[in-house]
CSV table of C-alpha atoms in Angstrom, one decimal:
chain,number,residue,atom,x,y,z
J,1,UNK,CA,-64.7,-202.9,60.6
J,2,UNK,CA,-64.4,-204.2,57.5
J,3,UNK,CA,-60.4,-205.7,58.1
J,4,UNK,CA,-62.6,-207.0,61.3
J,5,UNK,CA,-65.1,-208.5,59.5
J,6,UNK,CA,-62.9,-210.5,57.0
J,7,UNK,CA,-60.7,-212.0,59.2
J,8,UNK,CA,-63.9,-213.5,60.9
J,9,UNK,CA,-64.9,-214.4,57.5
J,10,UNK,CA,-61.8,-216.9,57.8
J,11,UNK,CA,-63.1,-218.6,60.8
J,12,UNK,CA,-60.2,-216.2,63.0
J,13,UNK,CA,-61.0,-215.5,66.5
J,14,UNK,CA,-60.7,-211.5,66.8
J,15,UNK,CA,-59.7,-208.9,69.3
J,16,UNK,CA,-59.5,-205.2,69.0
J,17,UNK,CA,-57.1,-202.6,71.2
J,18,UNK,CA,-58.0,-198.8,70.1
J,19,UNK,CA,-54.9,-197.5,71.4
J,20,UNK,CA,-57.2,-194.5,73.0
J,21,UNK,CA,-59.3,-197.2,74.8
J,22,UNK,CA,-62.3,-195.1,73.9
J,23,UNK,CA,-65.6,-197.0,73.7
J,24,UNK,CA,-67.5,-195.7,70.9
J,25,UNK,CA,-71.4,-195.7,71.0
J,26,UNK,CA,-71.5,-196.9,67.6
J,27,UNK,CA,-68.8,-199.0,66.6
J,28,UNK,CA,-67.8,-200.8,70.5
J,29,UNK,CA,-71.5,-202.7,70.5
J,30,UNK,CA,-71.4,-203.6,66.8
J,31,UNK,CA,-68.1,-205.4,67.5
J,32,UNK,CA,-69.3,-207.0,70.3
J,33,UNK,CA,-72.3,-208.2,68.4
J,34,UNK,CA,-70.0,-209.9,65.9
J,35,UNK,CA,-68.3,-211.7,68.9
J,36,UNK,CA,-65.4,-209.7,69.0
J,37,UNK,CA,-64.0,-208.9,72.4
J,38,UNK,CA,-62.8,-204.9,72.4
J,39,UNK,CA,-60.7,-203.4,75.2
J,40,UNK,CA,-62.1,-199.9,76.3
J,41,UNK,CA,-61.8,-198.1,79.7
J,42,UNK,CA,-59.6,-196.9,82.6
J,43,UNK,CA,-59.2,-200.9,83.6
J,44,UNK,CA,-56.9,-201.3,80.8
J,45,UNK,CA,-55.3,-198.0,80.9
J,46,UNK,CA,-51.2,-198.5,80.6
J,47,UNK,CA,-52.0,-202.6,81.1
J,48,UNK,CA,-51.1,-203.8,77.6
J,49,UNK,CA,-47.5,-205.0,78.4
J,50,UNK,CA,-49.4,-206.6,81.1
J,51,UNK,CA,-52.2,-207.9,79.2
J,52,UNK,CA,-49.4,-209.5,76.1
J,53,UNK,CA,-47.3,-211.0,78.7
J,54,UNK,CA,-50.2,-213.1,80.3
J,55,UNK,CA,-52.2,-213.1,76.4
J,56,UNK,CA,-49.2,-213.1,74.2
J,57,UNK,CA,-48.9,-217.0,73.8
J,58,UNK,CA,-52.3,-217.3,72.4
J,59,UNK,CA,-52.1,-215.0,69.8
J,60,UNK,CA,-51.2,-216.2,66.3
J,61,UNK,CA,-51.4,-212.7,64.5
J,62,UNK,CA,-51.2,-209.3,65.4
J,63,UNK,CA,-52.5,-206.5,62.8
J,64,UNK,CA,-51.0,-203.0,63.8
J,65,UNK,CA,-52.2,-199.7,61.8
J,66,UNK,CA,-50.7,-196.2,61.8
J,67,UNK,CA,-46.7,-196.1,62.3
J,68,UNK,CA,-47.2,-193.7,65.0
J,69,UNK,CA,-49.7,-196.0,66.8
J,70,UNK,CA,-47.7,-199.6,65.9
J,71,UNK,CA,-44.5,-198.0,67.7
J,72,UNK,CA,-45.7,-198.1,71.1
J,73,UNK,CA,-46.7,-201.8,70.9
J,74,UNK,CA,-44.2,-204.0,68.7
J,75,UNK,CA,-41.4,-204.2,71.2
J,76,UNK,CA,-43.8,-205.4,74.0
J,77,UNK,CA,-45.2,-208.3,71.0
J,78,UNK,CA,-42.3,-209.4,70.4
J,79,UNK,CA,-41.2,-210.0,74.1
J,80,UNK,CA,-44.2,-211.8,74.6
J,81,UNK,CA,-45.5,-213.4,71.6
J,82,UNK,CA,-44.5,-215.6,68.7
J,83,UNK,CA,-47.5,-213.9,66.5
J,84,UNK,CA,-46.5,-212.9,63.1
J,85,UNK,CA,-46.6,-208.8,62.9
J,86,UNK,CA,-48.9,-207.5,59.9
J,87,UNK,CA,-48.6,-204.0,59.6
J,88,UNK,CA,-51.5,-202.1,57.6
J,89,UNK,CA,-50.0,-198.1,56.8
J,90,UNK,CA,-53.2,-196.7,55.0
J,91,UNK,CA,-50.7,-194.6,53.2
J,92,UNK,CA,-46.9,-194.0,53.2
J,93,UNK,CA,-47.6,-190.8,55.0
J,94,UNK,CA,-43.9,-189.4,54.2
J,95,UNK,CA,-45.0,-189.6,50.4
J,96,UNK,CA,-48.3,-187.7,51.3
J,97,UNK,CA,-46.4,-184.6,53.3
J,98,UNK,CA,-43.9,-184.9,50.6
J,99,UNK,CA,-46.6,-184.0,48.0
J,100,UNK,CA,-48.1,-181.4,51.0
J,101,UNK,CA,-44.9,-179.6,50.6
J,102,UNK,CA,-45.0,-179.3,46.4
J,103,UNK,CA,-48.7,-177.8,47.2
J,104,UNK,CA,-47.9,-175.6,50.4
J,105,UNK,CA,-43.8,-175.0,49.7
J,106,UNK,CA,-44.1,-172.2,52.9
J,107,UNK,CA,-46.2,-174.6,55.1
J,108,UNK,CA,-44.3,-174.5,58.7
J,109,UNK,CA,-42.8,-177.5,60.0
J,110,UNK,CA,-43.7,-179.7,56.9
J,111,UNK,CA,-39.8,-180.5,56.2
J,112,UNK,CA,-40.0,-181.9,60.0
J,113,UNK,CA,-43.3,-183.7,59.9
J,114,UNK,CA,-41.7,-185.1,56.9
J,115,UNK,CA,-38.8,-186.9,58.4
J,116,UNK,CA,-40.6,-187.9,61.4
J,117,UNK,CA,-42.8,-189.9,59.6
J,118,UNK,CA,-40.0,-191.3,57.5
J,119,UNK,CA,-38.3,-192.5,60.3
J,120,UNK,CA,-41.2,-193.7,62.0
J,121,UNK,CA,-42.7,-195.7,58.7
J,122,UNK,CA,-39.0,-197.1,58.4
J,123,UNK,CA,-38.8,-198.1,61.8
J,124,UNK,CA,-42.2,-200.0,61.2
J,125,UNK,CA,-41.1,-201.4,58.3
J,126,UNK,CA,-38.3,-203.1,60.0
J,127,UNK,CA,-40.2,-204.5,62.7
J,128,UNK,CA,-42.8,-206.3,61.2
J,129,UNK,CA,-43.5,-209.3,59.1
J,130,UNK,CA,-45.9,-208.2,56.6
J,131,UNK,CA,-46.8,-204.7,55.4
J,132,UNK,CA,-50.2,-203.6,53.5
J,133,UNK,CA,-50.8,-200.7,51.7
J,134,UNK,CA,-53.4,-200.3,49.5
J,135,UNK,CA,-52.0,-198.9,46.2
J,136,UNK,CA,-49.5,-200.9,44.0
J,137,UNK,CA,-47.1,-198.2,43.5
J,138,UNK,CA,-46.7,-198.0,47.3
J,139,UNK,CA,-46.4,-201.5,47.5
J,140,UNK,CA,-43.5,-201.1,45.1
J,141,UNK,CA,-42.1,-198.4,46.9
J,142,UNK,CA,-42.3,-200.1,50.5
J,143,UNK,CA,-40.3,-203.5,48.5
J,144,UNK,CA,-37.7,-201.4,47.2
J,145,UNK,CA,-36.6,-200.2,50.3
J,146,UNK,CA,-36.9,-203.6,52.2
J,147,UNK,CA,-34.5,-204.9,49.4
J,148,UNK,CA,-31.8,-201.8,49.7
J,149,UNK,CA,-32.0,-202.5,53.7
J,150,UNK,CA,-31.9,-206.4,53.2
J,151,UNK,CA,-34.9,-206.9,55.4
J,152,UNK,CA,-37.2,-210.3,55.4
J,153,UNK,CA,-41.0,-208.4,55.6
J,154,UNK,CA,-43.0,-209.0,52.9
J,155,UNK,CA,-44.5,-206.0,51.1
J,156,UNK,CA,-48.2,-206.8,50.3
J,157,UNK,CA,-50.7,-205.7,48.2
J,158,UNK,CA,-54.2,-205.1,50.5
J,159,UNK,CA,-57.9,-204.2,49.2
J,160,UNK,CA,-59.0,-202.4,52.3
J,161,UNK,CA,-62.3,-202.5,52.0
J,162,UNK,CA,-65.4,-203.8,50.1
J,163,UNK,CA,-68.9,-203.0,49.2
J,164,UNK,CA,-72.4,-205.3,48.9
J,165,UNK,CA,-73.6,-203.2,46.0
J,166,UNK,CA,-77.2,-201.7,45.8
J,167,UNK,CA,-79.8,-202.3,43.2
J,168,UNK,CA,-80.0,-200.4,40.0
J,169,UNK,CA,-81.9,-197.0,40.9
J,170,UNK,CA,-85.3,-196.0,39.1
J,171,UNK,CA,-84.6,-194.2,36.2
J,172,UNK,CA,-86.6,-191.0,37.3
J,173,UNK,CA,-84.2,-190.9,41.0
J,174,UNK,CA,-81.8,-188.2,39.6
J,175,UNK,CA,-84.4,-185.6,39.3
J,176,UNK,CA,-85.3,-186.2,43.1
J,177,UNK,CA,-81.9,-185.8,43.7
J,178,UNK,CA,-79.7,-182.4,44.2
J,179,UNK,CA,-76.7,-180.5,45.8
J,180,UNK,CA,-73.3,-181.9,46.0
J,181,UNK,CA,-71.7,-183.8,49.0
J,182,UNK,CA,-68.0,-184.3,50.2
J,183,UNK,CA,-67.3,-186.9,52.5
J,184,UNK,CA,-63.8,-186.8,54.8
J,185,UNK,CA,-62.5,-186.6,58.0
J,186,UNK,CA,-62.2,-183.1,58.2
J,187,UNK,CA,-59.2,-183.2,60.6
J,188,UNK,CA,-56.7,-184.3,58.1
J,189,UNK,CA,-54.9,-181.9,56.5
J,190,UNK,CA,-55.6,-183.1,52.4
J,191,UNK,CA,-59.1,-183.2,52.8
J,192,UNK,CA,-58.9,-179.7,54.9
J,193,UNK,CA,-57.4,-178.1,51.6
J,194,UNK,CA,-59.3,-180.0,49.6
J,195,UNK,CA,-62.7,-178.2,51.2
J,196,UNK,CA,-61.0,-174.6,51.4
J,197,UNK,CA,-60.1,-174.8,47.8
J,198,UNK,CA,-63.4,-176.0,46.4
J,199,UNK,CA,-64.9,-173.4,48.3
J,200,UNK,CA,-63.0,-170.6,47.0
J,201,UNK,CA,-62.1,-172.0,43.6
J,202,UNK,CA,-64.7,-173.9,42.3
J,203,UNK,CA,-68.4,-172.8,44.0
J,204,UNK,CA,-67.8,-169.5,42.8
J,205,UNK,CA,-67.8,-170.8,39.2
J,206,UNK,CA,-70.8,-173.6,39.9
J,207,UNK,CA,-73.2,-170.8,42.3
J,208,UNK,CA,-73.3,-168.5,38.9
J,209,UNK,CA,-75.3,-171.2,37.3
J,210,UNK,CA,-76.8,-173.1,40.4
J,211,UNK,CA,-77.1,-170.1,42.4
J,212,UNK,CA,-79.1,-172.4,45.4
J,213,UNK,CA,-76.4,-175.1,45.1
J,214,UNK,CA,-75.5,-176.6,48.3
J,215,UNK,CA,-72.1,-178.8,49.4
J,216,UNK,CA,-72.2,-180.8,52.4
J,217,UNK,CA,-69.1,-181.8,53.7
J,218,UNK,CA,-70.0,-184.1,55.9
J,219,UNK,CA,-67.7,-185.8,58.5
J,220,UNK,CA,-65.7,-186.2,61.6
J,221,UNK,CA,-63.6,-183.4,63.4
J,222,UNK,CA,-64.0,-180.5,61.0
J,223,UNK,CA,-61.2,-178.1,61.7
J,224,UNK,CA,-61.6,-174.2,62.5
J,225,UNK,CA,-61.1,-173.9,58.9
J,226,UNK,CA,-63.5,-176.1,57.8
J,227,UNK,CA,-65.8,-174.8,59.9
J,228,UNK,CA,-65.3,-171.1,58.6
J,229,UNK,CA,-66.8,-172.7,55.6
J,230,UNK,CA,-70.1,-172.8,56.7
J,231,UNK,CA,-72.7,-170.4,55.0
J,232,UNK,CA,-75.7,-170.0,52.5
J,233,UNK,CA,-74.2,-172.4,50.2
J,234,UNK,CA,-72.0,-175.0,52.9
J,235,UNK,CA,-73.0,-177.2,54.8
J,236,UNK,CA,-70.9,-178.6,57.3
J,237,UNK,CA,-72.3,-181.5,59.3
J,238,UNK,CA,-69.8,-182.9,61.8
J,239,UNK,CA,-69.6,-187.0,62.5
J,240,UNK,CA,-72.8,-188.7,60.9
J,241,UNK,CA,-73.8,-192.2,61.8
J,242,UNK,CA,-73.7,-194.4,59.0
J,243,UNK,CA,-77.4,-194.9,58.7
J,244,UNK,CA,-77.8,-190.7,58.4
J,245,UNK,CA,-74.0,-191.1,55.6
J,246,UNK,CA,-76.6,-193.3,53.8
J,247,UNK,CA,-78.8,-190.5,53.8
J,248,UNK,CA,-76.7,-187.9,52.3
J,249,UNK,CA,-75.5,-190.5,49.5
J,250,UNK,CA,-79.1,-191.2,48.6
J,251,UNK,CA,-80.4,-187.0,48.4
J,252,UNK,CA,-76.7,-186.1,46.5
J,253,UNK,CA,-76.8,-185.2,42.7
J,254,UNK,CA,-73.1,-185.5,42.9
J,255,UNK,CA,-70.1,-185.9,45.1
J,256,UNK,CA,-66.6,-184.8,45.2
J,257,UNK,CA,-63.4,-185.4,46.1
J,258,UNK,CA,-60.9,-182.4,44.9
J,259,UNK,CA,-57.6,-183.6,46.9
J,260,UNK,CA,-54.7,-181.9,45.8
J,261,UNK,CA,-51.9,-184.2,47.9
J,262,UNK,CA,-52.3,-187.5,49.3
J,263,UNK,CA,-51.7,-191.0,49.3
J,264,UNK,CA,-52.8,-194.1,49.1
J,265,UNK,CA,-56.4,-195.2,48.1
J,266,UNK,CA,-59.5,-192.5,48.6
J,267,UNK,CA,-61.9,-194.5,50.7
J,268,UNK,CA,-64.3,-191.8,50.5
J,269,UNK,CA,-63.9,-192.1,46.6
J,270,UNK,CA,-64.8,-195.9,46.1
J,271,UNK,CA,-67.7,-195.3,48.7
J,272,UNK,CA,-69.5,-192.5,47.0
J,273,UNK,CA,-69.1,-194.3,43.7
J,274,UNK,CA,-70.4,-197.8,45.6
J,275,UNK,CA,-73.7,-195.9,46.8
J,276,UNK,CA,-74.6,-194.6,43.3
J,277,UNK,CA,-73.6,-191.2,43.6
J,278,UNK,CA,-71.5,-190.0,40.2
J,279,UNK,CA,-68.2,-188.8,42.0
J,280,UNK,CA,-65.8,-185.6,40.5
J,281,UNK,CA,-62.1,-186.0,41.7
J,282,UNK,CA,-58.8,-185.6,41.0
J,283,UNK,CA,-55.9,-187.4,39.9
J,284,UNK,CA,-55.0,-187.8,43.1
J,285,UNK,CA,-58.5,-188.9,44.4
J,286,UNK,CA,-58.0,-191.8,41.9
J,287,UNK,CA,-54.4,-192.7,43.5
J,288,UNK,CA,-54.0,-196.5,43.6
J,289,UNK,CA,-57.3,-197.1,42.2
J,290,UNK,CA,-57.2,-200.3,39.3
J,291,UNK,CA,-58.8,-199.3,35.7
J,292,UNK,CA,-59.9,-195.8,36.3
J,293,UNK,CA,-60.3,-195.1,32.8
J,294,UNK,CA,-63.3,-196.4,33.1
J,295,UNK,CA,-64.5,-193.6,35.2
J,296,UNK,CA,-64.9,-189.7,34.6
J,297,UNK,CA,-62.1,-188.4,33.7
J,298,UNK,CA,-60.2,-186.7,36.7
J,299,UNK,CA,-60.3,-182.6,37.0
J,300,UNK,CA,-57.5,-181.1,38.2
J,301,UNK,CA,-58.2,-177.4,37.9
J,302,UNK,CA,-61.4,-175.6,38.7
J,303,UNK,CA,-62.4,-175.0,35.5
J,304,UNK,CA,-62.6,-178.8,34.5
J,305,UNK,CA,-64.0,-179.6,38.2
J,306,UNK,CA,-67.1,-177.2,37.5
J,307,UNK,CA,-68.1,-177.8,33.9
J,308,UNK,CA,-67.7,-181.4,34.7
J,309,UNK,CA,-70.1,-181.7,38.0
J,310,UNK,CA,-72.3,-178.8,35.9
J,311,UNK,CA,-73.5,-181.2,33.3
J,312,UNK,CA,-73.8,-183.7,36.1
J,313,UNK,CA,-76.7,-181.3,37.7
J,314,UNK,CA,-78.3,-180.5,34.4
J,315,UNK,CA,-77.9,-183.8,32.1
J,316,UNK,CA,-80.2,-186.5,33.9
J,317,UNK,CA,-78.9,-188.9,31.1
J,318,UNK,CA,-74.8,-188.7,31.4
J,319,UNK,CA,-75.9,-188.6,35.1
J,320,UNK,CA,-77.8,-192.4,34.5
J,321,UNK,CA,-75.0,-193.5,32.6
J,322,UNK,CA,-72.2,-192.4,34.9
J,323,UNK,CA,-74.5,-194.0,38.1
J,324,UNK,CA,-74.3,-197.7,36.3
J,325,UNK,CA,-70.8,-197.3,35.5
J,326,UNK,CA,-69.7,-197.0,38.7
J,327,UNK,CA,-71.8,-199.3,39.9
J,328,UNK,CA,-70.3,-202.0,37.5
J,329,UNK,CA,-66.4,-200.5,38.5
J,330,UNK,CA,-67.3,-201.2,42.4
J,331,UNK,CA,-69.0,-204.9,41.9
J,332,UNK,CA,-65.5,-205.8,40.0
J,333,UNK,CA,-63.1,-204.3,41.7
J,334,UNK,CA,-64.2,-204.2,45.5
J,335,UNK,CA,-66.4,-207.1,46.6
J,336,UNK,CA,-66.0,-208.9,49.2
J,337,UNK,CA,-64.3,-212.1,48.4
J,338,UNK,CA,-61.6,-209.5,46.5
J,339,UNK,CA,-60.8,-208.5,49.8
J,340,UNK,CA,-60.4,-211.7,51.5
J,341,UNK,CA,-58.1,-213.0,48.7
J,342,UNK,CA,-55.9,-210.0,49.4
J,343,UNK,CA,-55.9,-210.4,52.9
J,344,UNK,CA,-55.0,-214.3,53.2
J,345,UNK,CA,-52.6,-215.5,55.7
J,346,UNK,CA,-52.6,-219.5,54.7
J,347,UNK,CA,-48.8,-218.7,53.7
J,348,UNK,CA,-47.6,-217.9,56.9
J,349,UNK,CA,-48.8,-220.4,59.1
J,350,UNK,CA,-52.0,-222.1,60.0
J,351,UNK,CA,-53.8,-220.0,62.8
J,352,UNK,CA,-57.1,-220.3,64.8
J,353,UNK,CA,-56.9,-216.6,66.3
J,354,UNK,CA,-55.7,-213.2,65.3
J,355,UNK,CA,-55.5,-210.1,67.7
């Protein structure tokens, strides 16, 4: 939405193909309302090579995300179009099962999953004109290997999101507040461990203090595993829409993030700190993220992880002053013109649409 909403920003005419041609009761009439034209239904099942041959002329730009996804649509661009290929990865997903494998060394077919994605993101890579990924190190990573393959795409450097911040909170809120949130899609396998581990690791050591504690994790497609979670203490909600997400934010004392592996830059980190809520993660939740010595210190062990959200519970002041920290670290680092800067595509060639 929020790519969507920038690139409209520049005056670009926008359409959107979900490769699943699903229309979502949420997100299909909120992109229609911004003027966007979104493919959905069995009309358009199997039609896109038919679609870009009679479309493909028109189309300065097209932005392709997920390596798996981009795969099936690049070689039917580039027959039909002259649009300059952008390729957003959200992470360098062989990086992120590479660091599954240091955490899960037994794990079956991780070695395999591994190389597929390897091949896949190289494949991309090689493809396309411009690739995003949201972390500098990655960006560094993706450039290095375009050099050592002498390719001609241009590794960028993408904000992927933004914020409008809210107003400073009442000074009395964090007393009306309580309980601890986790926000993921609970399909993907970091945030899967990350749950499971919390659970067993670190409520244990926060319930003998707070003994009527309680952690939402709250999100789409919780797996079998996640949803084994659920009890006195959990709380697992399933999709939310974003006005009941807004909810949870404003009742949460604190929110976490304890991702063990990963890649690329936590959304669910930088939104929990944008909506006020004094977030506990871990090194790898702050992955990519600029100046994040200016936030709490990461916890990478229980231990640290529950002393540290403790005196969030308990200590309505550190709570107050970590709330206004993070609201400053969001307004500076993720607004909205930050975004469009990082996104610009005067360099390439001037445009009046983008698919």
């Amino acid at each position: 939405m929020q790519f969507i909403r920038t690139y409209l920003d520049m005056g670009l005419s926008v359409k959107f193909w979900p490769e699943n041609l699903a229309y979502d009761p949420e997100y299909t009439p909120a992109l229609q309302q911004l003027s966007v034209e979104v493919f959905y239904g069995a009309e358009y099942k199997g039609k896109f090579a038919t679609w870009i041959q009679e479309n493909g002329q028109d189309l300065d730009y097209v932005l392709l995300s997920r390596p798996h996804i981009a795969l099936g649509f690049i070689d039917h661009i580039k027959k039909h179009s002259r649009a300059k290929l952008l390729f957003y990865g959200h992470d360098v997903h062989h990086l992120r099962l590479q660091d599954q494998r240091r955490i899960s060394p037994d794990a079956p077919d991780l070695a395999r999953a591994e190389a597929e994605a390897r091949d896949a993101e190289h494949r991309v890579w090689s493809s396309v004109d411009v690739i995003y990924y949201p972390s500098t190190s990655e960006v560094a990573y993706v450039a290095d290997y375009i050099a050592t393959q002498d390719g001609s795409a241009r590794a960028r450097l993408a904000q992927p999101y933004y914020f409008d911040m809210r107003p400073a909170i009442a000074p009395n809120l964090p007393a009306q507040r309580r309980d601890l949130v986790f926000v993921a899609g609970f399909a993907h396998p970091p945030n899967i461990d990350a749950a499971c581990w919390f659970c067993a690791e670190v409520m244990p050591l926060l319930l003998a203090e707070h003994p009527d504690l309680k952690l939402w994790l709250v999100g789409s497609s919780p797996s079998d595993a996640v949803k084994a979670l659920s009890g006195p203490n959990v709380e697992v909600t399933g999709f939310v829409s974003d006005l009941r997400l807004a909810d949870h934010y404003a009742r949460a004392r604190v929110a976490v993030a304890p991702l063990r592996f990963g890649a690329g830059v936590k959304s669910k980190v930088i939104e929990a700190i944008a909506n006020g809520v004094p977030t506990v993660t871990t090194s790898v939740g702050y992955q990519g993220m600029p100046e994040v010595t200016d936030l709490l210190a990461p916890a990478d062990n229980p231990t640290d992880l529950a002393v540290t959200i403790a005196r969030l519970l308990r200590d309505d002041d550190w709570w107050l002053h970590w709330h206004a920290i993070g609201i400053d670290y969001v307004g500076r680092h993720f607004s909205r013109d930050a975004m469009r800067r990082s996104l610009d595509l005067s360099d390439l060639f001037e445009v009046s649409t983008v698919a």
